[in-house]
């Protein structure tokens, strides 16, 4: 996350773009381990609603986070399987379930704007700024804050 | 200096590890030495260890450590030369070792020997040496003639009962000589003569230098072991373990694939791979195993210090120190153990004065033992102190709000004792330096819970307490039962699974309900049941058969309960993987794992489920404890169903007589020919109302179903209250129809109903129809029971089954009847009877030729393999539980049928 503070003029950050409920999001590529099709997801009873379940990704147990639930969006009803973006936090693997994965965008840090103040507060907590693209807005997701979920407090 | 250390980084690290280990050993050895000051072998060990430390320090250029070790060594050298070992001196050496440890700690952190001087300690050590020298000189000087005797060795008296004769050598000296022989620069192998040792002692510093190189060789056996082992960093082992875990998983996956393809050419090599993997896994696990003694090493020292601090005489016994367990488990268990030993010393044991007053030896004992049992290790910490103060715990539990005052009276002592594991619980009136801050046992319990262990306490006032910790051998790979609930699979660690029961309606094992609580009657014990899917909140709404299901009987501590699951697959060796931090708050799971087919499943934590059992669990505990009590005291406990019917006074019926409890929708009750009937299991079942009971106008009507031989009747009651275990003692016989008498059950007068009265009300021929059976000849049975209740109960039962019972109240009476020549087809006798018990009766019968062939069946409320064996020897044909009515009838049928065939 040091890149955020490093706002040199010609600094470029690459983002893996994803679409969740029609909105374009970007995840800094430095934080993305891989993108995969989540298969054989095991639901975890009694877990918080954001936890979609756990799955086996090449011998590692990955906790799948339902990004729609995390962002407070409606459940997906088009019946299409979600994609997952693999990220790591403190040695643990997570898969962020999103609708679709888009291309990788190289965006200058200089073009990043602060969150609009009227951004949905839930989203604002996880957004690290906005990029205005030609056709739409890209919301940058802060992976650490996405994974900062209520259950942490309970686990501690 | 600093630079020198920089280069010797590895060397220094090794030195630190080795020295720390040595120091721990010295601690233990010193405490032993203090108890056996004449044991030269221990002294030699200590001396060698300290000497090695000193030598290495000199080599590495650590002057401060070297000086301190040297001073301590000098003092110990004096012990070797025969100076009297005082507690003071040992304390001083222990202090020095503590100081050495402090310096080592800093050395480890800063990689440099900390500044500072140890003149204080060194001075004291030297003073002690001088004192000892003076004392020795004083002792040695006057008894001049004693010198020859000393020549034979300084350790003469303790080795042999008698002084050694001239020319003899003490065992210890022999051993020392043997060990010192290989050392090239060693003192002569002959036993040291007193002049020699005095000479050696005076210039204490010099010979030590020369011996420095010789010493390592002196520890012959020690070195041999050392040469065969290498130091491996724990991380390396952990990594190896992880890789093996992955290998196990992959193997499982391969096996799963091959299982699907019947004739695969991979089968044979895969089998080989599987075996090798298993062996590899075992081997790697072995590298992680360490003797539990490693966790005990500090205890003798702690106990020694405590006994000084508390003014108590404490002996610490340790058994099974070589019992091995996983390093990870060992680390987790270390602190709880230390804490518990402290607790025993502080709270458990009394002061010498108190002990003397109680008629106990002044020295208290703490006994620590460890042994393997199944896949577990059991560690027991017992003391012979005052025991837990039940009243104090009770008072504290109430004031802490752990339990309501009203409930506490119902609890057994064992249950009250368990409160000491509740958070913030300490009954020590005053907080001592040692313990009593109330942060003890709950932390111990939490630590033990974490590794899937359990802790139990047993205590007898005035005689001591013992804590038993049961922990798994390893945490990494466990055997687990894979079960299904609501379409998902879960793993239940095999360690806590007692058995699997398939419950079916109409079978021996069936799920029943007390109000809404499902229970399983398993071998005369009521087991609380939990539906896994309900517990996990994943009830798919699919109506699961309320009477059928798989029940995983699980034990956590002394709690036993059944987990109802939808299906059971198989057992699998699973590799426990820690759960994501996002899931760790869920108490029901202890981890997750990857199965052979590659899917991830959650591992159920039986402890979490036990906690969810909540208040129900306490009740069950009560039943358990009662049962234990019954077994212990031989009391006859009876499960009674308590209900209300017609009046406020509770009524009861032995649970065993009741086939099931039902709640029937009133709308389904029909009236035909003046009687209430209900469709029940494809049959029309007549309902009988007890006096004063009116059918409800709407809703569910509770009824007790009594069934026998395909017929069933329902007894309509107002309310089912409870199931209790009680010693049934009918105090007041009743003249009222349908009531056997009154008994005090759970503190209130309860009417025990006579089922035999109600059965004919449903079917007038209930007791007669079988007499009309083709045989035309009802078989005669002699029933012997000292309890009027059972006579009253079993009489009608036998009649109902088509026998002609003759009932007697004692074995003597029965013998009288039999000797009078009366013949019976079978004899049923109670075992637990005053004067002549069932076994004696059977033996008397067998001794009488006229009656020796009469089939005799034992009826008992306690059925144990031992009792059955005893019964078999006494000549019983069969052994039946008192309340097992179908079993009894079956046994009777079998015996009388045989008789007829034989006849």
PDB file of C-alpha atoms in Angstrom, chain B residues 635-638 640 726-733 740-745 748-752 786-790:
ATOM      1  CA  UNK B 635     -27.860 -48.257  44.902  1.00  0.00           C
ATOM      2  CA  UNK B 636     -30.686 -49.098  42.611  1.00  0.00           C
ATOM      3  CA  UNK B 637     -31.537 -46.096  40.552  1.00  0.00           C
ATOM      4  CA  UNK B 638     -34.590 -46.146  38.386  1.00  0.00           C
ATOM      5  CA  UNK B 640     -38.820 -42.540  36.142  1.00  0.00           C
ATOM      6  CA  UNK B 726     -34.164 -41.745  41.418  1.00  0.00           C
ATOM      7  CA  UNK B 727     -33.818 -44.443  43.967  1.00  0.00           C
ATOM      8  CA  UNK B 728     -37.314 -45.772  43.953  1.00  0.00           C
ATOM      9  CA  UNK B 729     -38.577 -46.378  47.393  1.00  0.00           C
ATOM     10  CA  UNK B 730     -42.298 -46.763  47.628  1.00  0.00           C
ATOM     11  CA  UNK B 731     -43.065 -45.619  51.107  1.00  0.00           C
ATOM     12  CA  UNK B 732     -46.809 -45.606  51.314  1.00  0.00           C
ATOM     13  CA  UNK B 733     -48.748 -48.350  49.674  1.00  0.00           C
ATOM     14  CA  UNK B 740     -48.980 -48.690  43.584  1.00  0.00           C
ATOM     15  CA  UNK B 741     -48.045 -46.233  46.254  1.00  0.00           C
ATOM     16  CA  UNK B 742     -46.246 -42.995  46.921  1.00  0.00           C
ATOM     17  CA  UNK B 743     -42.583 -42.271  46.693  1.00  0.00           C
ATOM     18  CA  UNK B 744     -40.567 -39.151  47.213  1.00  0.00           C
ATOM     19  CA  UNK B 745     -39.188 -38.170  43.852  1.00  0.00           C
ATOM     20  CA  UNK B 748     -42.016 -34.119  46.301  1.00  0.00           C
ATOM     21  CA  UNK B 749     -44.447 -36.874  47.064  1.00  0.00           C
ATOM     22  CA  UNK B 750     -45.249 -38.641  43.839  1.00  0.00           C
ATOM     23  CA  UNK B 751     -47.746 -41.360  43.087  1.00  0.00           C
ATOM     24  CA  UNK B 752     -46.279 -44.310  41.267  1.00  0.00           C
ATOM     25  CA  UNK B 786     -37.415 -58.149  47.777  1.00  0.00           C
ATOM     26  CA  UNK B 787     -38.842 -54.918  46.387  1.00  0.00           C
ATOM     27  CA  UNK B 788     -42.624 -54.774  46.494  1.00  0.00           C
ATOM     28  CA  UNK B 789     -42.538 -52.367  43.613  1.00  0.00           C
ATOM     29  CA  UNK B 790     -40.903 -54.830  41.301  1.00  0.00           C
TER      30      UNK B 790
END
